[in-house]
Short mmCIF file of C-alpha atoms and ligand atoms in Angstrom, two decimals:
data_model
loop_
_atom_site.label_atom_id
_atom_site.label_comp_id
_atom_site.label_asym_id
_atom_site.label_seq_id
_atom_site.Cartn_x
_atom_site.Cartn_y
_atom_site.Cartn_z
CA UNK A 2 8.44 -1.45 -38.00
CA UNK A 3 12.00 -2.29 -37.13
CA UNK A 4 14.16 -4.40 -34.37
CA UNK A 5 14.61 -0.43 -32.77
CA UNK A 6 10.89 0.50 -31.82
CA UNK A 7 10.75 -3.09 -29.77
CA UNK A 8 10.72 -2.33 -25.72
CA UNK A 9 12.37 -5.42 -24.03
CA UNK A 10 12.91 -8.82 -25.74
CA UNK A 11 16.42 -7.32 -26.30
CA UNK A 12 18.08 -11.31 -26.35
CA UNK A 13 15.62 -12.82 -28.63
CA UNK A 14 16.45 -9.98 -31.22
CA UNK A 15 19.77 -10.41 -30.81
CA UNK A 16 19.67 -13.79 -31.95
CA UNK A 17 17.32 -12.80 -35.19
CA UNK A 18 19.60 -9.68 -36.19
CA UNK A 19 22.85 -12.32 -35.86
CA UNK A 20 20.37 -14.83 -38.10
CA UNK A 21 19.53 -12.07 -40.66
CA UNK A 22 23.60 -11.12 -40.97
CA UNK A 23 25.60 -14.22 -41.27
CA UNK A 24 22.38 -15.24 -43.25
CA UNK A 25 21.64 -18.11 -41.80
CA UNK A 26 17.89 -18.06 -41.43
CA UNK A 27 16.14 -20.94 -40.58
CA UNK A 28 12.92 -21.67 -42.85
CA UNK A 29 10.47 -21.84 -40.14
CA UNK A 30 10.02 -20.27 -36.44
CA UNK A 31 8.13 -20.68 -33.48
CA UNK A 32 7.42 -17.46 -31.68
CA UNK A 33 5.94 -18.77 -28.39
CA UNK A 34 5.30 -16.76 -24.59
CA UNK A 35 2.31 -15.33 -23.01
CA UNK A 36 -0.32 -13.61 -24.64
CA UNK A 37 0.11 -9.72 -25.24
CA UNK A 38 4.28 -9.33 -25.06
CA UNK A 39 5.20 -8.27 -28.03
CA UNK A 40 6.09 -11.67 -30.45
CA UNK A 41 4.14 -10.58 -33.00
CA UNK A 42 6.16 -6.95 -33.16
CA UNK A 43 9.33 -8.83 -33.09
CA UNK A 44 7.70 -11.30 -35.92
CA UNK A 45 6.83 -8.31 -38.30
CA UNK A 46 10.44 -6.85 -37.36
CA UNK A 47 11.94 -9.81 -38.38
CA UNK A 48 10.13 -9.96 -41.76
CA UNK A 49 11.10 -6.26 -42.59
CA UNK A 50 14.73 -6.62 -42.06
CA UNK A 51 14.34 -9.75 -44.16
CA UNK A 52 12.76 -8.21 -46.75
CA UNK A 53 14.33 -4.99 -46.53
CA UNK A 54 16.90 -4.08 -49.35
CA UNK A 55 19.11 -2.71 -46.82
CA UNK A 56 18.49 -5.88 -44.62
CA UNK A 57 17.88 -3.63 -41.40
CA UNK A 58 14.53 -2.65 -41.43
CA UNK A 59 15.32 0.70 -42.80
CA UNK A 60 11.82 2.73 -42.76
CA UNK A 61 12.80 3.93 -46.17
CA UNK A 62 13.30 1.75 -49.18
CA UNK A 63 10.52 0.29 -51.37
CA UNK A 64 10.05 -3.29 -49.21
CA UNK A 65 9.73 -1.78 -45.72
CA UNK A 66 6.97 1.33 -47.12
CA UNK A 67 4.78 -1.46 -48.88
CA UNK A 68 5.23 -3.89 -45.65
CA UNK A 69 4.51 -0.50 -43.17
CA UNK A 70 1.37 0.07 -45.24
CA UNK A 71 0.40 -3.46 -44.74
CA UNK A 72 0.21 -3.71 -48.69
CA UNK A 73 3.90 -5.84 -49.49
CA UNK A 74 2.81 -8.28 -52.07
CA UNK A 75 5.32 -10.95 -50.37
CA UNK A 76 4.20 -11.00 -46.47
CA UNK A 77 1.23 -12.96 -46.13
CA UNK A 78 -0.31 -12.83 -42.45
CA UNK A 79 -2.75 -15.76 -41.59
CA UNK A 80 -5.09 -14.92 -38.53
CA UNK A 81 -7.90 -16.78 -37.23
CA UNK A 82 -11.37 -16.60 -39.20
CA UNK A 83 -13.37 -16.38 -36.79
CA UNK A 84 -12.65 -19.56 -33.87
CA UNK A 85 -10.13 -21.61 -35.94
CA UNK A 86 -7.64 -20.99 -38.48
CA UNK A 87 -9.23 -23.60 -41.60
CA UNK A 88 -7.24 -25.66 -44.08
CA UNK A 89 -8.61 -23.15 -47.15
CA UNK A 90 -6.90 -20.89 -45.55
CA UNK A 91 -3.93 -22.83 -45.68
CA UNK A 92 -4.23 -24.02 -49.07
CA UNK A 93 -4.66 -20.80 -50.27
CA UNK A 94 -1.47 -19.54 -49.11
CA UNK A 95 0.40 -22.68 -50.45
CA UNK A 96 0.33 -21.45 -53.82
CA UNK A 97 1.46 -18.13 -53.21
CA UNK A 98 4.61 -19.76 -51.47
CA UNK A 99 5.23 -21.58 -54.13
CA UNK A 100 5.47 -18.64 -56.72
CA UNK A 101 8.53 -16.80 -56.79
CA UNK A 102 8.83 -13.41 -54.55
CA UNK A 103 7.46 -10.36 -56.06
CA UNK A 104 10.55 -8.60 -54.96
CA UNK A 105 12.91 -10.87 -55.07
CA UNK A 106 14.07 -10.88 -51.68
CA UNK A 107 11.68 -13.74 -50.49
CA UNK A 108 8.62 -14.47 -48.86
CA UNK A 109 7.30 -14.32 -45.50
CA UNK A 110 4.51 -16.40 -44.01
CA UNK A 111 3.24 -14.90 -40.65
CA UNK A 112 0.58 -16.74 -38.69
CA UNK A 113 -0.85 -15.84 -35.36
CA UNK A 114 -2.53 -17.43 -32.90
CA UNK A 115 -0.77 -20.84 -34.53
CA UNK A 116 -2.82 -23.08 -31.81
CA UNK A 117 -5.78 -22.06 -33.37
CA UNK A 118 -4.96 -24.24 -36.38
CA UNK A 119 -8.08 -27.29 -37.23
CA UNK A 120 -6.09 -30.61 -36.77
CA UNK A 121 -6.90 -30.43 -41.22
CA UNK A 122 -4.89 -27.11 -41.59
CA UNK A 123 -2.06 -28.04 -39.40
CA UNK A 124 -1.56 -31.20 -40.93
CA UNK A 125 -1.97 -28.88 -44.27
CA UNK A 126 0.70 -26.86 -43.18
CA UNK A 127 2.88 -29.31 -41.76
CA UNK A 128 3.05 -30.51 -45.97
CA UNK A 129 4.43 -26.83 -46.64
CA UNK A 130 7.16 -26.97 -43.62
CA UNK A 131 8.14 -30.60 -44.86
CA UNK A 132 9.07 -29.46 -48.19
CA UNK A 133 10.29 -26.00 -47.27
CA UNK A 134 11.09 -23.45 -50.48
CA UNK A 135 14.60 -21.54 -50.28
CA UNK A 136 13.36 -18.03 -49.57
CA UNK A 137 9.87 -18.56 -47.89
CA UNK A 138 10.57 -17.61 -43.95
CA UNK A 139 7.03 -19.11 -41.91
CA UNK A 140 6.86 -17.60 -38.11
CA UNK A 141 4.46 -19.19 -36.25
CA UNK A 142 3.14 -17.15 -32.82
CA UNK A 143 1.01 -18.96 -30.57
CA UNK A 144 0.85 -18.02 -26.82
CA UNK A 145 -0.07 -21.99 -25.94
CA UNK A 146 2.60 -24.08 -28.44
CA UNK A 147 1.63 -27.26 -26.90
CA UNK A 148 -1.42 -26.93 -28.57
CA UNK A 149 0.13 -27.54 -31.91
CA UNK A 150 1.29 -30.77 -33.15
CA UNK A 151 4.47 -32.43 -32.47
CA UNK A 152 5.39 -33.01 -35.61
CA UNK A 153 5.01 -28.45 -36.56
CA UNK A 154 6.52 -27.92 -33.10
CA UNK A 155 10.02 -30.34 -34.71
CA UNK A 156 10.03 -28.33 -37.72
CA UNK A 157 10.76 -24.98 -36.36
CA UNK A 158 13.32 -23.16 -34.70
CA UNK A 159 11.74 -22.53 -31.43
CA UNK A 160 12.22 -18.47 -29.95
CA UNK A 161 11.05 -18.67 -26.59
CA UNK A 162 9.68 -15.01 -25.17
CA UNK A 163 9.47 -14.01 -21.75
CA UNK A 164 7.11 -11.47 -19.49
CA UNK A 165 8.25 -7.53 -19.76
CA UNK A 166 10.29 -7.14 -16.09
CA UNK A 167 7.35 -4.71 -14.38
CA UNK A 168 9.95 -1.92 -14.00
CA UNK A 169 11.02 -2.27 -17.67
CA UNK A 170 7.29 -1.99 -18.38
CA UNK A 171 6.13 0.84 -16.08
CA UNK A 172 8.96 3.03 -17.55
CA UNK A 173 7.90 2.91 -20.91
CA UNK A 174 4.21 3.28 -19.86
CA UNK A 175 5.16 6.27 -17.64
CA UNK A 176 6.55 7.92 -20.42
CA UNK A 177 4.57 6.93 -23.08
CA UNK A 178 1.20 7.61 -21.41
CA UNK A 179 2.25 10.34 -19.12
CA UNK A 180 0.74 9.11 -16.46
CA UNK A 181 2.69 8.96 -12.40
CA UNK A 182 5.89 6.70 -11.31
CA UNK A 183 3.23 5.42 -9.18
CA UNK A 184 0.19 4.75 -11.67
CA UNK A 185 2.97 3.35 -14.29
CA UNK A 186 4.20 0.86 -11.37
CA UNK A 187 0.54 -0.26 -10.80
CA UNK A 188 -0.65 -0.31 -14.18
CA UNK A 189 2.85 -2.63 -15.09
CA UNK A 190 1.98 -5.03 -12.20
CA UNK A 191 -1.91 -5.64 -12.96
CA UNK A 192 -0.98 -5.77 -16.47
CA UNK A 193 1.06 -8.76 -15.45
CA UNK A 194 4.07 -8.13 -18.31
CA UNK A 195 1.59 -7.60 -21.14
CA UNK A 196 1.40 -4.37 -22.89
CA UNK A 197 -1.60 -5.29 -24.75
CA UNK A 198 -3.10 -4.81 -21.63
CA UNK A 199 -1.61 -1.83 -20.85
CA UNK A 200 -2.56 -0.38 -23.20
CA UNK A 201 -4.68 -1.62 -24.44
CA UNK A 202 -9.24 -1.42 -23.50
CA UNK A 203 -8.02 -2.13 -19.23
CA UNK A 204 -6.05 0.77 -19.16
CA UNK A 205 -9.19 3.08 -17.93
CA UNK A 206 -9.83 0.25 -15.68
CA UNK A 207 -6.33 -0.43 -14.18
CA UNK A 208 -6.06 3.50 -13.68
CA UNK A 209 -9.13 5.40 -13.24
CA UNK A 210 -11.53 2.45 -11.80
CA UNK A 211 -9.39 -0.15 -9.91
CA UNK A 212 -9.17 2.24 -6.65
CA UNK A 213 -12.84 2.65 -6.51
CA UNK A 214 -13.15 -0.96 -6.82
CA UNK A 215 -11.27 -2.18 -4.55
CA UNK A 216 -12.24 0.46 -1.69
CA UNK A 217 -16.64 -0.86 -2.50
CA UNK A 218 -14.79 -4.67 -2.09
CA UNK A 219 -13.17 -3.59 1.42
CA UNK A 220 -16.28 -1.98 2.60
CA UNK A 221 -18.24 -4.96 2.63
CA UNK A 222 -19.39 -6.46 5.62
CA UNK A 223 -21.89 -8.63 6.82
CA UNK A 224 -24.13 -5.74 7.84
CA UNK A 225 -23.59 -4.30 4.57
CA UNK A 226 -26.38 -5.35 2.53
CA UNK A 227 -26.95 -2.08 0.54
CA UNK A 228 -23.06 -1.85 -0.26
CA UNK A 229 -22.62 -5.03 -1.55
CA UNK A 230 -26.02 -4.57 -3.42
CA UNK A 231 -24.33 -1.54 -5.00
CA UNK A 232 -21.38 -3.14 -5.91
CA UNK A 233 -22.87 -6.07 -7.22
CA UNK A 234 -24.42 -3.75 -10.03
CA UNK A 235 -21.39 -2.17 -10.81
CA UNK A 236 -20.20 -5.70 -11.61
CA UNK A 237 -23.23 -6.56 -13.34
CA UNK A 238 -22.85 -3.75 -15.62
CA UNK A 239 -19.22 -4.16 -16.41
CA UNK A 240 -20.11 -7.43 -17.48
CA UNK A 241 -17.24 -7.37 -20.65
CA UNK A 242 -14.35 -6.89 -17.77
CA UNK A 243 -15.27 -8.83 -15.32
CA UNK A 244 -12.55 -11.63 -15.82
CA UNK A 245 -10.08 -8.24 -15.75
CA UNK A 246 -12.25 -7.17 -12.64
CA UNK A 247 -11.78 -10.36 -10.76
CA UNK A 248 -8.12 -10.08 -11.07
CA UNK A 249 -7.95 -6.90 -9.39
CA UNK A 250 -9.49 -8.18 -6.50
CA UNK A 251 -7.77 -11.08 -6.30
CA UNK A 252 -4.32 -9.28 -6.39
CA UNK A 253 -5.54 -6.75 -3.91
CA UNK A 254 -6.57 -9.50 -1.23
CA UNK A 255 -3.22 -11.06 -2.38
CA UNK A 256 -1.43 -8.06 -1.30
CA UNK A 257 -3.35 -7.66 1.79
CA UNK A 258 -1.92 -11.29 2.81
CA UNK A 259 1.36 -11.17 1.74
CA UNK A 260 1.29 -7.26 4.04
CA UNK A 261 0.08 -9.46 6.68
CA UNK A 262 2.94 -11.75 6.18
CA UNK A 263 5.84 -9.68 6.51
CA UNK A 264 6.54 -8.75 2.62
CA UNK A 265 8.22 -4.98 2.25
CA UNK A 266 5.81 -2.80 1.04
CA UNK A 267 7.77 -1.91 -2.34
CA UNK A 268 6.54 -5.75 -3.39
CA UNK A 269 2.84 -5.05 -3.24
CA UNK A 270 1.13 -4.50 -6.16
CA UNK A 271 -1.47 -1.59 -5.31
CA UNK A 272 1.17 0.81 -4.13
CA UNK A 273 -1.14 3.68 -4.26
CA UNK A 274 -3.27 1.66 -1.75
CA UNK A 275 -0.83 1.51 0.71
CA UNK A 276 -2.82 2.93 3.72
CA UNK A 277 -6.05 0.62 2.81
CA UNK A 278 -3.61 -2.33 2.74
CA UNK A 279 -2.48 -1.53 6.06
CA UNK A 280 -5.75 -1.15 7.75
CA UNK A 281 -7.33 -3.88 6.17
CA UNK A 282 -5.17 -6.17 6.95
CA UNK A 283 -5.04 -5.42 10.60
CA UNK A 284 -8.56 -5.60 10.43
CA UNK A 285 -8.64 -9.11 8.76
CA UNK A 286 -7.45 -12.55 9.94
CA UNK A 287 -5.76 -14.83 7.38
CA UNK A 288 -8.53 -17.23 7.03
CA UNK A 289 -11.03 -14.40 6.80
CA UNK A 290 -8.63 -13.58 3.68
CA UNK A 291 -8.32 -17.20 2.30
CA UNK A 292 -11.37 -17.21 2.56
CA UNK A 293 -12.19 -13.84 0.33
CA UNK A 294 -9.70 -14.96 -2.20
CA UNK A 295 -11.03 -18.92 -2.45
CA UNK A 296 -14.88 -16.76 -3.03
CA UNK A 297 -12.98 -14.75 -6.09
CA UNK A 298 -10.99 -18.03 -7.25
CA UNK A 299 -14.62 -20.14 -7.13
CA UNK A 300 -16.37 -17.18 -9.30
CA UNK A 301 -13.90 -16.83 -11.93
CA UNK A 302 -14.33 -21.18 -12.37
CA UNK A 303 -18.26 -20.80 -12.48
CA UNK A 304 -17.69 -18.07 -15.00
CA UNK A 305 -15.37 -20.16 -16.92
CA UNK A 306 -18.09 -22.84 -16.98
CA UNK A 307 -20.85 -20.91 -17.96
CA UNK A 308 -22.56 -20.22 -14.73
CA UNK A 309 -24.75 -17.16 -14.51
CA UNK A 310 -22.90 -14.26 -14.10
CA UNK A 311 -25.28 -12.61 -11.62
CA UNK A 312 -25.58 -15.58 -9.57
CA UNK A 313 -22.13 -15.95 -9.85
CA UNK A 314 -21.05 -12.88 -8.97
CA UNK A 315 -23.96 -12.35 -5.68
CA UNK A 316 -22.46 -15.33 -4.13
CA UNK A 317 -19.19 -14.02 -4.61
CA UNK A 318 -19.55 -11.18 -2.79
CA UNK A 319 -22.08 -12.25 -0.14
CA UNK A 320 -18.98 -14.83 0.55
CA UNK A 321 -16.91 -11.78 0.60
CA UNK A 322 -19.06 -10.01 3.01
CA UNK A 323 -19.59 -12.33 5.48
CA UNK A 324 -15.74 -13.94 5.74
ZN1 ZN B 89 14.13 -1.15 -45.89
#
């Protein structure tokens, strides 16, 4: 795992190779941005060409096989167990930072997910980054860094880490999955930057099952009680991705408005749609599509408090139908 396998992020890395030559690396970072971009690769780059004896991450020597291997008695990586990261947790690793490196080269402290701290292990922690020791490097990732305290957030060098650009994204998805220009574009766009979810478990449902989707959501009506029946099942029974689900059809309807509105075609996210965009949204008015999207929007806040998903989701699209 080195700097070289990392798609995009090229500034950030930039500023961490410079850090890891003149040696001036701070004792603590925060690795912050949206969920699924990549900090954690750069984080575990980072800590290889730290601990590397070459000090580049070389693949080869003794520090980067034990840390590829997951097995380097210096890197200690601190997830959540289960909900919340706890203060044993913490305590446990304090003693370990306090020994001297196995190696010699130092130690590395990775925990992700930071904002998942208890208030007891931050403030825990917080003890450790007050009284730092000369070769211990702590990264801290968290996708929602206001979350942490003030007084953690002070005490580290903050890396900020943007979204993938969606062409970047859908290059290295083209090629790495072998998949279309055209299904790499989409699958970039829904994915919204993150290639976690690109590749990750949605990647059957951004390719294979969005188009069906959205072409059951468009054939609603309000005389079409057996199709939104149908579709409501399908739902139902994809009950794990319906947050992911929800999205689709809100950046479909999204696209059918902003087609309405004048926006070139190139900028709409389901370009393999582009004839269903174009019919639908001659067909529809702009209310009937505010409308359709405010339905989706009011679901996915039911959901998020707990509502019954097949209530939920039979309103939805009886809302849908009859806009
Ligand atoms: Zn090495």
């Amino acid at each position: 795992m080195n700097f070289d396998t990392i798609i995009g992020h090229q500034q950030q890395i930039k500023m961490l190779k410079s850090a890891i030559a003149q040696q001036r690396i701070a004792h603590a970072y925060l690795f912050d941005g949206h969920a699924g971009i990549g900090k954690k690769l750069v984080a575990q780059a980072f800590a290889c060409s730290f601990l590397c004896e070459t000090g580049c991450g070389c693949g080869r020597c003794s520090s980067c096989t034990h840390l590829a291997a997951g097995s380097h008695p210096d890197v200690h990586l601190l997830q959540p167990d289960g909900e919340t990261i706890k203060i044993d947790q913490i305590r446990s690793l304090q003693p370990q930072l306090a020994l001297r490196s196995f190696a010699g080269r130092g130690k590395v402290c990775l925990i992700d997910n930071a904002e998942l701290m208890t208030r007891e292990a931050a403030n825990a922690l917080l003890k450790t980054l007050e009284e730092p020791t000369a070769d211990t490097l702590i990264i801290l990732i968290s996708s929602r860094p206001e979350s942490l305290l003030e007084t953690i957030r002070s005490r580290c060098q903050r890396v900020r880490f943007t979204r993938l650009p969606r062409l970047a994204l859908a290059h290295h998805l083209e090629h790495d999955l072998a998949i279309s220009a055209a299904e790499a574009l989409v699958l970039a766009a829904v994915a919204d930057g993150s290639f976690e979810k690109a590749l990750g478990q949605h990647q059957d449902l951004y390719l294979k099952k969005r188009a069906g989707l959205i072409q059951s959501l468009s054939a609603l009506s309000s005389t079409s009680t057996i199709q939104t029946f149908e579709l409501a099942q399908t739902l139902k029974a994809e009950k794990d991705l319906i947050g992911e689900i929800l999205n689709i059809f809100d950046i479909y309807l999204r696209d059918l408005l902003l087609y309405q509105h004048g926006q070139p075609v190139d900028q709409l996210i389901n370009q393999d749609m582009l004839p269903l965009i174009k019919q639908q949204s001659c067909r529809l008015s702009t209310p009937q599509l505010i409308t359709k999207l405010g339905a989706v929007a009011q679901a996915r806040t039911y959901l998020g408090r707990n509502v019954n998903l097949h209530l939920t989701l039979d309103h939805m699209l009886m809302q849908i139908a009859h806009a």
